Coordinates of C-alpha atoms and ligand atoms in Angstrom, one line a residue:
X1 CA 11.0 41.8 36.6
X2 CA 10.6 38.7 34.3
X3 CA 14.1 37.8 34.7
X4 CA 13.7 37.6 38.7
X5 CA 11.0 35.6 38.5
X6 CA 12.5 32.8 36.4
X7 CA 15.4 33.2 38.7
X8 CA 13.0 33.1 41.4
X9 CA 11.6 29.5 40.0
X10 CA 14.9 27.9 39.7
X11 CA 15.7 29.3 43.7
X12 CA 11.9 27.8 44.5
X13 CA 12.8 24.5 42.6
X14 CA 16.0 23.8 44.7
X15 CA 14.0 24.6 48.1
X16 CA 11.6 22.4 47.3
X17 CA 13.2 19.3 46.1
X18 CA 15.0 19.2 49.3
X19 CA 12.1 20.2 51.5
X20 CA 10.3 17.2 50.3
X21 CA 12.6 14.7 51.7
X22 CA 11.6 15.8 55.5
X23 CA 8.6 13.9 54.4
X24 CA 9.4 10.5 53.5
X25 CA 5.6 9.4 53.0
X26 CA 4.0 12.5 52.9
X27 CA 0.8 11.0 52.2
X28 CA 0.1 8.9 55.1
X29 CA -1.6 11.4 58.3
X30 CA -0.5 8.6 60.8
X31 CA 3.5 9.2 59.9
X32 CA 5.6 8.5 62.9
X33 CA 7.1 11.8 64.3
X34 CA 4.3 13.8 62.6
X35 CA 4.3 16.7 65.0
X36 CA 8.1 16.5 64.7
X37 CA 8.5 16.6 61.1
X38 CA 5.5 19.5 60.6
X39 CA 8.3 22.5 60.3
X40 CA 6.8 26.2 60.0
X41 CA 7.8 27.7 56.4
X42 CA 8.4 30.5 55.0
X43 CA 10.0 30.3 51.5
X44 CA 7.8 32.2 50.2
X45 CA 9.0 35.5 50.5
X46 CA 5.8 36.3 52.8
X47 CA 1.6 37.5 68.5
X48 CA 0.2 34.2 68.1
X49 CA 2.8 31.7 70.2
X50 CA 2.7 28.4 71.2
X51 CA 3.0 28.7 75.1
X52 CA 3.5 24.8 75.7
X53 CA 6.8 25.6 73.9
X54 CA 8.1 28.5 74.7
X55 CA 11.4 28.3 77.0
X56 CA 12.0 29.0 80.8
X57 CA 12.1 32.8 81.1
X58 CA 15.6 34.4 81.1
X59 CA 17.3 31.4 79.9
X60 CA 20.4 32.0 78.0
X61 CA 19.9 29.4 74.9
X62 CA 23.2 27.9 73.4
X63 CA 23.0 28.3 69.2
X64 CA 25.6 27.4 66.7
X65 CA 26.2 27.0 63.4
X66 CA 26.5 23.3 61.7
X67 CA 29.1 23.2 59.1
X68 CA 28.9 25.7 56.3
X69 CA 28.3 29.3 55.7
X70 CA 30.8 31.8 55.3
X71 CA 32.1 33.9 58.3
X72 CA 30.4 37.7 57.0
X73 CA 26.6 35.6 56.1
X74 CA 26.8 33.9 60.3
X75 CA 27.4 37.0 60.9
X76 CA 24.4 38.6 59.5
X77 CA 22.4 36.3 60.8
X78 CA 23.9 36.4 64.4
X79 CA 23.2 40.2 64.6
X80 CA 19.6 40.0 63.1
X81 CA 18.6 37.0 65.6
X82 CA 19.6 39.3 68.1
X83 CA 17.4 41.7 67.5
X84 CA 14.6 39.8 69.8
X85 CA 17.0 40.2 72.6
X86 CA 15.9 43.8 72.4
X87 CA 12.4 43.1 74.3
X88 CA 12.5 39.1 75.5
X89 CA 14.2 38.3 78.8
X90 CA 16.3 35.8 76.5
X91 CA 19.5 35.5 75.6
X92 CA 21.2 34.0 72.5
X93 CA 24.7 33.2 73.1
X94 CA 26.3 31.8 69.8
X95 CA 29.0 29.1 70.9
X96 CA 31.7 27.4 68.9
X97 CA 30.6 24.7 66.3
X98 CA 32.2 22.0 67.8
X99 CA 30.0 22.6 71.1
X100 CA 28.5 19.5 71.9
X101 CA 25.1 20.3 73.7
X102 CA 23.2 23.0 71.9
X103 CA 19.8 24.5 72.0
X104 CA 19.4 25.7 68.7
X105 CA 21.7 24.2 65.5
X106 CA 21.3 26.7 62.4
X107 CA 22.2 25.3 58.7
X108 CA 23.1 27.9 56.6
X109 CA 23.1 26.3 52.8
X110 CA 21.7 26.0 49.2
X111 CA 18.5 24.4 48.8
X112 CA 17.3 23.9 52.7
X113 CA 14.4 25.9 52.2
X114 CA 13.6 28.7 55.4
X115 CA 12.2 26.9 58.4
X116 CA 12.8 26.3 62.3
X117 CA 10.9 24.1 64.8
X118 CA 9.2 25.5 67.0
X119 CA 9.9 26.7 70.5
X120 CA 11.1 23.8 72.8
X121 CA 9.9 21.7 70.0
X122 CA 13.9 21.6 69.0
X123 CA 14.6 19.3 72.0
X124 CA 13.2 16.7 69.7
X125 CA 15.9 16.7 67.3
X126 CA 19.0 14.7 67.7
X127 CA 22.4 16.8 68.7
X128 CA 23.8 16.1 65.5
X129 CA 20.8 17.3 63.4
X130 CA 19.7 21.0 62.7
X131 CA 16.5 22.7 64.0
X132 CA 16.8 25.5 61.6
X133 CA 17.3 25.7 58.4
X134 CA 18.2 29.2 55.4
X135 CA 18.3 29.2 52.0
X136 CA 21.2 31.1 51.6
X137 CA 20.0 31.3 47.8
X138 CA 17.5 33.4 48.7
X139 CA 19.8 35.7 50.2
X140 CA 21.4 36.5 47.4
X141 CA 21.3 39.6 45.9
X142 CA 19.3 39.1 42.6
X143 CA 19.6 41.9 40.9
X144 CA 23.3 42.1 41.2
X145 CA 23.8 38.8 40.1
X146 CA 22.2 39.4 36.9
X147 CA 23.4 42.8 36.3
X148 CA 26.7 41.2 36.1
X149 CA 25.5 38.4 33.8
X150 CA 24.4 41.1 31.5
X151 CA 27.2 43.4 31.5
X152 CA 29.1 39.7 30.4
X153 CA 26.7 39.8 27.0
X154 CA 24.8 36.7 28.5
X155 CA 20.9 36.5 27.8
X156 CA 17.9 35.4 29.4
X157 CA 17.0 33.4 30.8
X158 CA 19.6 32.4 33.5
X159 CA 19.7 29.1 35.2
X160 CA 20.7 28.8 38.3
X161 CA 24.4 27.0 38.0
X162 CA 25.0 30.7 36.2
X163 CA 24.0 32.2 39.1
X164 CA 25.9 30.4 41.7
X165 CA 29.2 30.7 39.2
X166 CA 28.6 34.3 39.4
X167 CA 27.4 34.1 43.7
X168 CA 31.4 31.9 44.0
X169 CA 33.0 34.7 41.6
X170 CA 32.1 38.0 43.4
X171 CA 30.3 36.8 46.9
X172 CA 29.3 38.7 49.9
X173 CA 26.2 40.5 47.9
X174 CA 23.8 39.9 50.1
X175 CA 20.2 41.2 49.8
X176 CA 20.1 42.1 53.4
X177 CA 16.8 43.6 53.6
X178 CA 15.5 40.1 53.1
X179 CA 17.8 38.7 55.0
X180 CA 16.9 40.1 58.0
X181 CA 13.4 39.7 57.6
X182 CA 14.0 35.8 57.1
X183 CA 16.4 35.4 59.9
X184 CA 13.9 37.7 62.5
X185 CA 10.8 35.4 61.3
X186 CA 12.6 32.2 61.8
X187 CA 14.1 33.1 65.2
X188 CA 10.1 34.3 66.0
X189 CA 9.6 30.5 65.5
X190 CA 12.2 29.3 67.9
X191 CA 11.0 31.2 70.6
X192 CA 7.2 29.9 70.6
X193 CA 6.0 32.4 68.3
X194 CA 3.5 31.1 64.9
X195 CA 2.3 32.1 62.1
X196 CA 0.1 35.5 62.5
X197 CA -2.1 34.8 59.2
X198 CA -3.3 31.8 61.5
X199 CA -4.8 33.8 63.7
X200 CA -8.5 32.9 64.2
X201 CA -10.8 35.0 61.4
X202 CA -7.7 37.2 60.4
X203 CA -7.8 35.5 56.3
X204 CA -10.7 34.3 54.4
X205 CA -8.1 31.8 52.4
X206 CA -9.6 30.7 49.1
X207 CA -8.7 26.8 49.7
X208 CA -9.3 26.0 45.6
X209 CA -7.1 23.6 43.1
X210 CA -5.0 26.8 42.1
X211 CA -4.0 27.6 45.2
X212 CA -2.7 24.6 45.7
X213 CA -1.3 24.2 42.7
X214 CA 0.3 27.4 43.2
X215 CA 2.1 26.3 46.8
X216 CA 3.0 23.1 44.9
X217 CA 4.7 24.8 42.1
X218 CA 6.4 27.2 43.9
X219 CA 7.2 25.4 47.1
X220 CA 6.7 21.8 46.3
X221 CA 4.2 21.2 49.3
X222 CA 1.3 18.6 48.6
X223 CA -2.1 19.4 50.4
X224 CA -1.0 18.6 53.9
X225 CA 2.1 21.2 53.8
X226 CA -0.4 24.3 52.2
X227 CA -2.8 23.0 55.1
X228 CA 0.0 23.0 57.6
X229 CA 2.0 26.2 56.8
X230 CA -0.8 28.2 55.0
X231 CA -4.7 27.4 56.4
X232 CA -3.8 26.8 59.7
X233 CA -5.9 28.5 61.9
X234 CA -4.5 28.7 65.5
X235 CA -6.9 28.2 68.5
X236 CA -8.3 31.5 70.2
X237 CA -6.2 30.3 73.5
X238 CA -2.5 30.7 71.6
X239 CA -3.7 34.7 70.6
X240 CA -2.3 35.4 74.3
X241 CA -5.7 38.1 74.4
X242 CA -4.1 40.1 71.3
X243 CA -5.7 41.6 68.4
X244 CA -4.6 40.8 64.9
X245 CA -1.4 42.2 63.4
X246 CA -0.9 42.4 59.9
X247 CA 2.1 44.0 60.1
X248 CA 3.8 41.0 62.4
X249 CA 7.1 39.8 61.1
X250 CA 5.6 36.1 61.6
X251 CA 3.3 37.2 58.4
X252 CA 3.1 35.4 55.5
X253 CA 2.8 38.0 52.8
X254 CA -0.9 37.2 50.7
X255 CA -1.9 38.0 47.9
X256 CA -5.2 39.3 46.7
X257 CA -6.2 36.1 44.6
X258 CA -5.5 33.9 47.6
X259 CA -8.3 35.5 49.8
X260 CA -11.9 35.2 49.0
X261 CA -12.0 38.8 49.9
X262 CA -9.3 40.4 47.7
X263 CA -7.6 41.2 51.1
X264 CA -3.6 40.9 50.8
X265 CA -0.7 41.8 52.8
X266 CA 2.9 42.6 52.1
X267 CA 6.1 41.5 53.5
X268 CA 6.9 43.0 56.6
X269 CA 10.8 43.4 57.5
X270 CA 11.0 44.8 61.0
X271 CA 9.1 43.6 64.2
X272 CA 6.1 44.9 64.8
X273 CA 4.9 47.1 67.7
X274 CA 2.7 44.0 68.2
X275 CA 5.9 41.5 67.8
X276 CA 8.0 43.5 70.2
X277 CA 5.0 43.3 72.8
X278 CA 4.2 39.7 72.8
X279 CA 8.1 38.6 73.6
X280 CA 8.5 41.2 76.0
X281 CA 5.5 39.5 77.7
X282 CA 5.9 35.4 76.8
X283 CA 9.8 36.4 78.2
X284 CA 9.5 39.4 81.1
X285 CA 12.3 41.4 81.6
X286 CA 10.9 42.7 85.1
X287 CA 9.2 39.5 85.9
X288 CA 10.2 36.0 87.1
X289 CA 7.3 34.2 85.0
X290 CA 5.3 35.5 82.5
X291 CA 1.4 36.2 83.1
X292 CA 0.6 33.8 79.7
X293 CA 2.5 30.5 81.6
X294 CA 0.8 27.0 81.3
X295 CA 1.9 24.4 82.8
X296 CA 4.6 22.6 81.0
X297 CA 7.4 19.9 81.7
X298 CA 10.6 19.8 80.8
X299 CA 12.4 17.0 79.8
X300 CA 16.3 17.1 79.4
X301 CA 19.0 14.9 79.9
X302 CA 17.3 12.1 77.6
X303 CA 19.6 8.8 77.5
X304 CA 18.7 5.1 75.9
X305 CA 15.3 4.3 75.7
X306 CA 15.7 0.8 76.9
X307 CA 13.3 -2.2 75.5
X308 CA 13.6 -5.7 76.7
X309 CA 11.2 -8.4 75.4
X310 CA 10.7 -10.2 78.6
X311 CA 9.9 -13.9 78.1
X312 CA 9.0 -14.4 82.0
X313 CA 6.6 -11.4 81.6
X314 CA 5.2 -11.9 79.0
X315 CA 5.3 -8.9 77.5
X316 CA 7.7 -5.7 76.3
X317 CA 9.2 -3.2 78.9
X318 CA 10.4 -0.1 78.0
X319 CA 12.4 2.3 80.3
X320 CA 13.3 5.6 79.6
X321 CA 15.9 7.7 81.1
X322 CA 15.4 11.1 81.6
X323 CA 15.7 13.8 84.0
X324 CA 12.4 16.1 84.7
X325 CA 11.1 19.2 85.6
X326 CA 7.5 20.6 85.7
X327 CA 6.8 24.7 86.3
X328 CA 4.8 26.3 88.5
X329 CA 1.2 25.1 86.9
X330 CA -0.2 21.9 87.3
X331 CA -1.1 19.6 84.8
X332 CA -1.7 16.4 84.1
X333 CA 1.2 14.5 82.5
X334 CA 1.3 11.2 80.4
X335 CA 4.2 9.0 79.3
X336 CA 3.5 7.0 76.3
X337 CA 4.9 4.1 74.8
X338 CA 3.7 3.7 71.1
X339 CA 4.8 0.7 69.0
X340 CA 5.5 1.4 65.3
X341 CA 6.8 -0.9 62.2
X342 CA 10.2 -0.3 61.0
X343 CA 8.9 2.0 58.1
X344 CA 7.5 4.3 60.8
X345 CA 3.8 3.8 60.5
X346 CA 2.4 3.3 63.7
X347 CA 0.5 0.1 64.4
X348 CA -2.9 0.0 65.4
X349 CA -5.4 -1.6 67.1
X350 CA -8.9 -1.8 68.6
X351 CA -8.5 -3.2 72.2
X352 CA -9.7 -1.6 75.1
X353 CA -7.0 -1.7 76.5
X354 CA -3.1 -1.0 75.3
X355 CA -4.4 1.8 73.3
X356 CA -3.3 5.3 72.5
X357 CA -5.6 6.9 69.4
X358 CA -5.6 3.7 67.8
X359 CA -2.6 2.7 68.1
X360 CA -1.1 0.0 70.0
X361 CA 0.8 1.4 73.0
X362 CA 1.4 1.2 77.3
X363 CA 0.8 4.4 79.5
X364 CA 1.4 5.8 82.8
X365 CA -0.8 8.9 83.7
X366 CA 1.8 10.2 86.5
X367 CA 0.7 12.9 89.3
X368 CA 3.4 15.5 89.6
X369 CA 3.8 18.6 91.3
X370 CA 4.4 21.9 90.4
X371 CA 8.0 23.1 90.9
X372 CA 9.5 19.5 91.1
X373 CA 12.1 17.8 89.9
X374 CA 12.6 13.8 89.2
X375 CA 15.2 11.7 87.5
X376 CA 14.0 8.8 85.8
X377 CA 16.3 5.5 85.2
X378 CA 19.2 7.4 86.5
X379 CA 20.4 5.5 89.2
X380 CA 21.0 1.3 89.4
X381 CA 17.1 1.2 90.8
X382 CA 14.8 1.5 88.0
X383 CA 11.6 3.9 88.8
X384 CA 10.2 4.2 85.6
X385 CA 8.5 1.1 83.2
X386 CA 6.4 0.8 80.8
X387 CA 4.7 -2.5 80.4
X388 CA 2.8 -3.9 77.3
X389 CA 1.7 -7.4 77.4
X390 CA 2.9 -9.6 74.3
X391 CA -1.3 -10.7 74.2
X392 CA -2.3 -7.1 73.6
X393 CA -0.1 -6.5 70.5
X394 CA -0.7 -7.3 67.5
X395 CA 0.7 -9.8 65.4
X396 CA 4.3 -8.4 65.3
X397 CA 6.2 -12.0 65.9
X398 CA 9.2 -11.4 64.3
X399 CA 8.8 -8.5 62.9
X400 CA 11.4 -5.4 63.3
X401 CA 9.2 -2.5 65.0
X402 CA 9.8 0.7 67.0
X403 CA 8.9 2.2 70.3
X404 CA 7.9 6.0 70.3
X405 CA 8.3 6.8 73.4
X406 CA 6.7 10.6 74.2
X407 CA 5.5 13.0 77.0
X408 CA 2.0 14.5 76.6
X409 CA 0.3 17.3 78.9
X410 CA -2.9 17.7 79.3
X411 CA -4.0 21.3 80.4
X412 CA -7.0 20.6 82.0
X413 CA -7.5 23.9 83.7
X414 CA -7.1 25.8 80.1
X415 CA -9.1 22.7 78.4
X416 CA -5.9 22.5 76.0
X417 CA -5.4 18.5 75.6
X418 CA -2.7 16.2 74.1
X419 CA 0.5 18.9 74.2
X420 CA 3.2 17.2 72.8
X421 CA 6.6 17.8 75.6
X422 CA 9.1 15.4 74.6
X423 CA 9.7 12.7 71.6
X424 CA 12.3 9.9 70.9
X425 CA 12.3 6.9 69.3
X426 CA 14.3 3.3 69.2
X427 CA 16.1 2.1 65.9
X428 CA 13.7 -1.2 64.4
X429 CA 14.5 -4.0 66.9
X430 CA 13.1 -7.5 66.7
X431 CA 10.6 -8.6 69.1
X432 CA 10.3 -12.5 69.3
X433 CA 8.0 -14.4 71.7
Ligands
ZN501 ZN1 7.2 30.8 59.4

C-alpha cells in the first residue's frame, strides 16, 4: 500500500505540472476565456447537468482521437464511452483521425491529467485542439508494474521513469476497472452532465488550509481550481427535480476529513440507476425534445471574426460570421464584443455606456424566434456589426489588444442569466486612431 502511494505521487506530480499550464495567470479572476479554460477534474481517483449545454437530442456527435494512444487503450475507451448510448438518444460515432470537423477530440497521453469540457462547451475549442483529455498513467496497472520491479530485485521506492520502462517493456496492463470508471465520468461531462458532489446541500466540505493544501499537493490546483472542481455548489435549477445520488459516476470520491461531518463517499465505477435516468431524460429515446429543454442557441459554422479600425467612423467594427440556430424556447440573446490587451486581461472601464461587467465592450441584444435559423456575414451584404466608438475606449492608441467576441442567453422565463453559447477570440491586432 505504501509503495502505491509513492507511485501515486509521482503519477499526481506529472498531472499536475501539466494541468497548470491551462492557466496561464491563474491568479487573476478576470482571465480572458475564463469559462473556457474552467475544465471539470477528476484526477483524483473520486444527475446534476448543465442544460444550456447539452446537445440537440438524437444527434450523432463525431469523436476522434488526436495523435497518440495505442490501438487496444482507444479501444477501451471507445467501448466504455459507449456505454451512455445504452439510455441517451445519442450517438457517438468514432471517425478517422484525420477527420477534419469533429465534435469531440480525445487525447490519450502521459501527464494530461483527466478532464473534458463540458457539454456544447467543446464548440469553443479550436478544431485542432482537444476537448478531453486521460492520463493514460493512471491507467496503468499499478500493481503489476511493481510486482515486476520486484521480482527484478529492485527496491522501493520507484520513480516513475522506472515505471514507464517497465509500462514500454510489457504494455497493455491496463487497470480497467478504473479505466472505465474515468472514461464513463468524463464522457458524463461531455454530454452536459456535472459534478454530483455539487449538488446543493449534498457535502458539508470543510474549506480549511489543509484541504487545500491537500488538492494542491496532490493535484497542483491553487484556490480557484479546489473552488472550481471541488466546492462548487450547482444551482437548485441544474438538479433537473432529482434527489441526490451518491452513488453517481459524476462523484468525486470524499473522504471523511474533508467533510465537517465525517460523511465520505467511495468511488463509484458503473452508472448509477440515477445516471442512467437523467440521460435517458436530458436525451429521450421516445421523445423529440426532452421535458428539461431551455432555450439555447446554437452557433456553428464560425469563420473570421473581422475587425476594422474605421478612421471615417470613428470607432472599431467587428463582424462575425456565423451561421445560427435557436430551439424551440425563447430567450433573450446577446452578442458581445469585449476588448482585451494582448496578454488576455480584459480591459475595463466605468462608462455608461460601451460596457459589459466592467469591461469595455459594444452589444447587440437581438430578438429571435424560436425554431429559426440565420446566417450572419455569409453572403457579400454584411447583416451583422458591432460598433464601439474610438471615444469610449480607453486609452489603447497603439497598443496590440483583442476582441472576445461571445454569445450570451439570458433565460428570463427560468431567471437563469448570462449563459455562456459561443466564444472566439482575434489574435492581438493594433488599433491606431
Ligand atoms: Zn469530473
Amino acid at each position: 500500500m505504501k509503495k502505491l502511494m509513492i507511485l501515486a505521487i509521482g503519477l499526481f506530480y506529472v498531472g499536475s505540472n501539466v494541468q497548470a499550464q491551462h492557466f496561464p495567470k491563474p491568479n487573476c479572476t478576470t482571465m480572458l476565456g475564463e469559462a473556457m479554460f474552467a475544465e471539470v477534474d477528476t484526477t483524483k481517483p473520486r444527475g446534476v447537468s448543465d442544460n444550456y449545454h447539452t446537445w440537440e437530442n438524437g444527434k450523432v456527435l463525431l469523436v476522434k482521437f488526436m495523435p497518440g494512444g495505442s490501438k487496444i487503450l482507444r479501444d477501451k475507451v471507445m467501448q466504455n464511452a459507449k456505454e451512455w448510448q445504452k439510455y441517451a438518444n445519442i450517438t457517438l460515432k468514432f471517425v478517422p483521425d484525420t477527420t477534419k470537423n469533429t465534435d469531440i477530440r480525445i487525447k490519450l497521453g502521459k501527464g494530461l491529467g483527466h478532464n473534458s469540457a463540458v457539454g456544447t462547451e467543446a464548440k469553443f475549442r479550436s478544431q485542432t485542439t482537444q476537448t478531453m483529455n486521460f492520463d493514460t498513467l493512471y491507467f496503468a496497472d499499478a500493481d503489476y508494474y511493481i510486482a515486476s520491479l520486484k521480482r527484478k530485485g529492485i527496491q522501493p521506492p520507484y520513480n516513475l521513469n522506472q515505471l514507464i520502462a517497465e509500462m514500454k517493456a510489457d504494455p497493455n496492463r491496463w487497470n480497467n476497472a478504473e479505466l472505465r470508471r474515468v472514461v464513463m465520468h468524463e464522457v458524463g461531462h461531455a454530454l452536459g452532465l456535472l459534478h454530483e458532489q455539487s449538488y446543493p446541500g449534498a457535502v458539508n466540505w470543510k474549506k480549511t488550509d489543509s484541504v487545500y493544501k491537500y488538492y494542491k499537493e496532490t493535484q497542483g490546483w491553487d484556490k480557484a481550481k479546489v473552488d472550481f472542481n471541488v466546492f462548487e455548489v450547482s444551482n437548485q435549477f441544474y438538479t433537473n427535480g432529482t434527489s441526490y445520488d451518491p452513488k453517481s459516476i459524476m462523484h468525486y470520491s470524499i473522504q471523511p476529513w474533508e467533510t465537517t461531518d465525517g460523511y465520505s463517499v467511495n468511488n463509484n465505477f458503473e452508472l448509477s440507476a440515477g445516471d442512467r435516468a437523467i440521460i435517458a431524460a436530458l436525451y429521450p429515446k421516445n421523445l423529440k425534445t426532452s421535458v428539461h429543454v431551455v432555450p439555447k442557441v446554437d452557433i456553428s459554422n464560425f469563420g473570421k471574426l473581422n475587425v476594422v479600425t474605421s478612421t471615417t467612423r470613428n470607432g472599431i467594427v467587428i463582424q462575425p460570421t456565423f451561421d445560427l440556430k435557436t430551439n424551440s424556447k425563447l430567450g433573450e440573446v446577446y452578442f458581445v464584443a469585449r476588448l482585451a490587451d494582448e496578454d488576455g486581461y480584459y480591459i475595463r472601464t466605468t462608462n455608461t455606456y460601451y460596457n459589459w461587467g466592467g469591461t469595455a465592450a459594444g452589444y447587440l441584444k437581438m430578438n429571435l424566434l424560436p425554431n429559426s435559423k440565420v446566417s450572419y456575414n455569409k453572403g457579400t451584404k454584411k447583416n451583422l456589426e458591432i460598433f464601439i466608438p474610438f471615444d469610449q475606449i480607453p486609452d489603447v492608441n497603439g497598443k496590440k489588444v483583442m476582441v472576445v467576441f461571445a454569445v450570451y442567453l439570458d433565460d428570463v422565463a427560468n431567471k437563469q442569466m448570462d449563459k455562456l453559447m459561443y466564444f472566439s477570440t482575434t489574435n492581438p491586432l493594433s488599433i491606431i486612431h
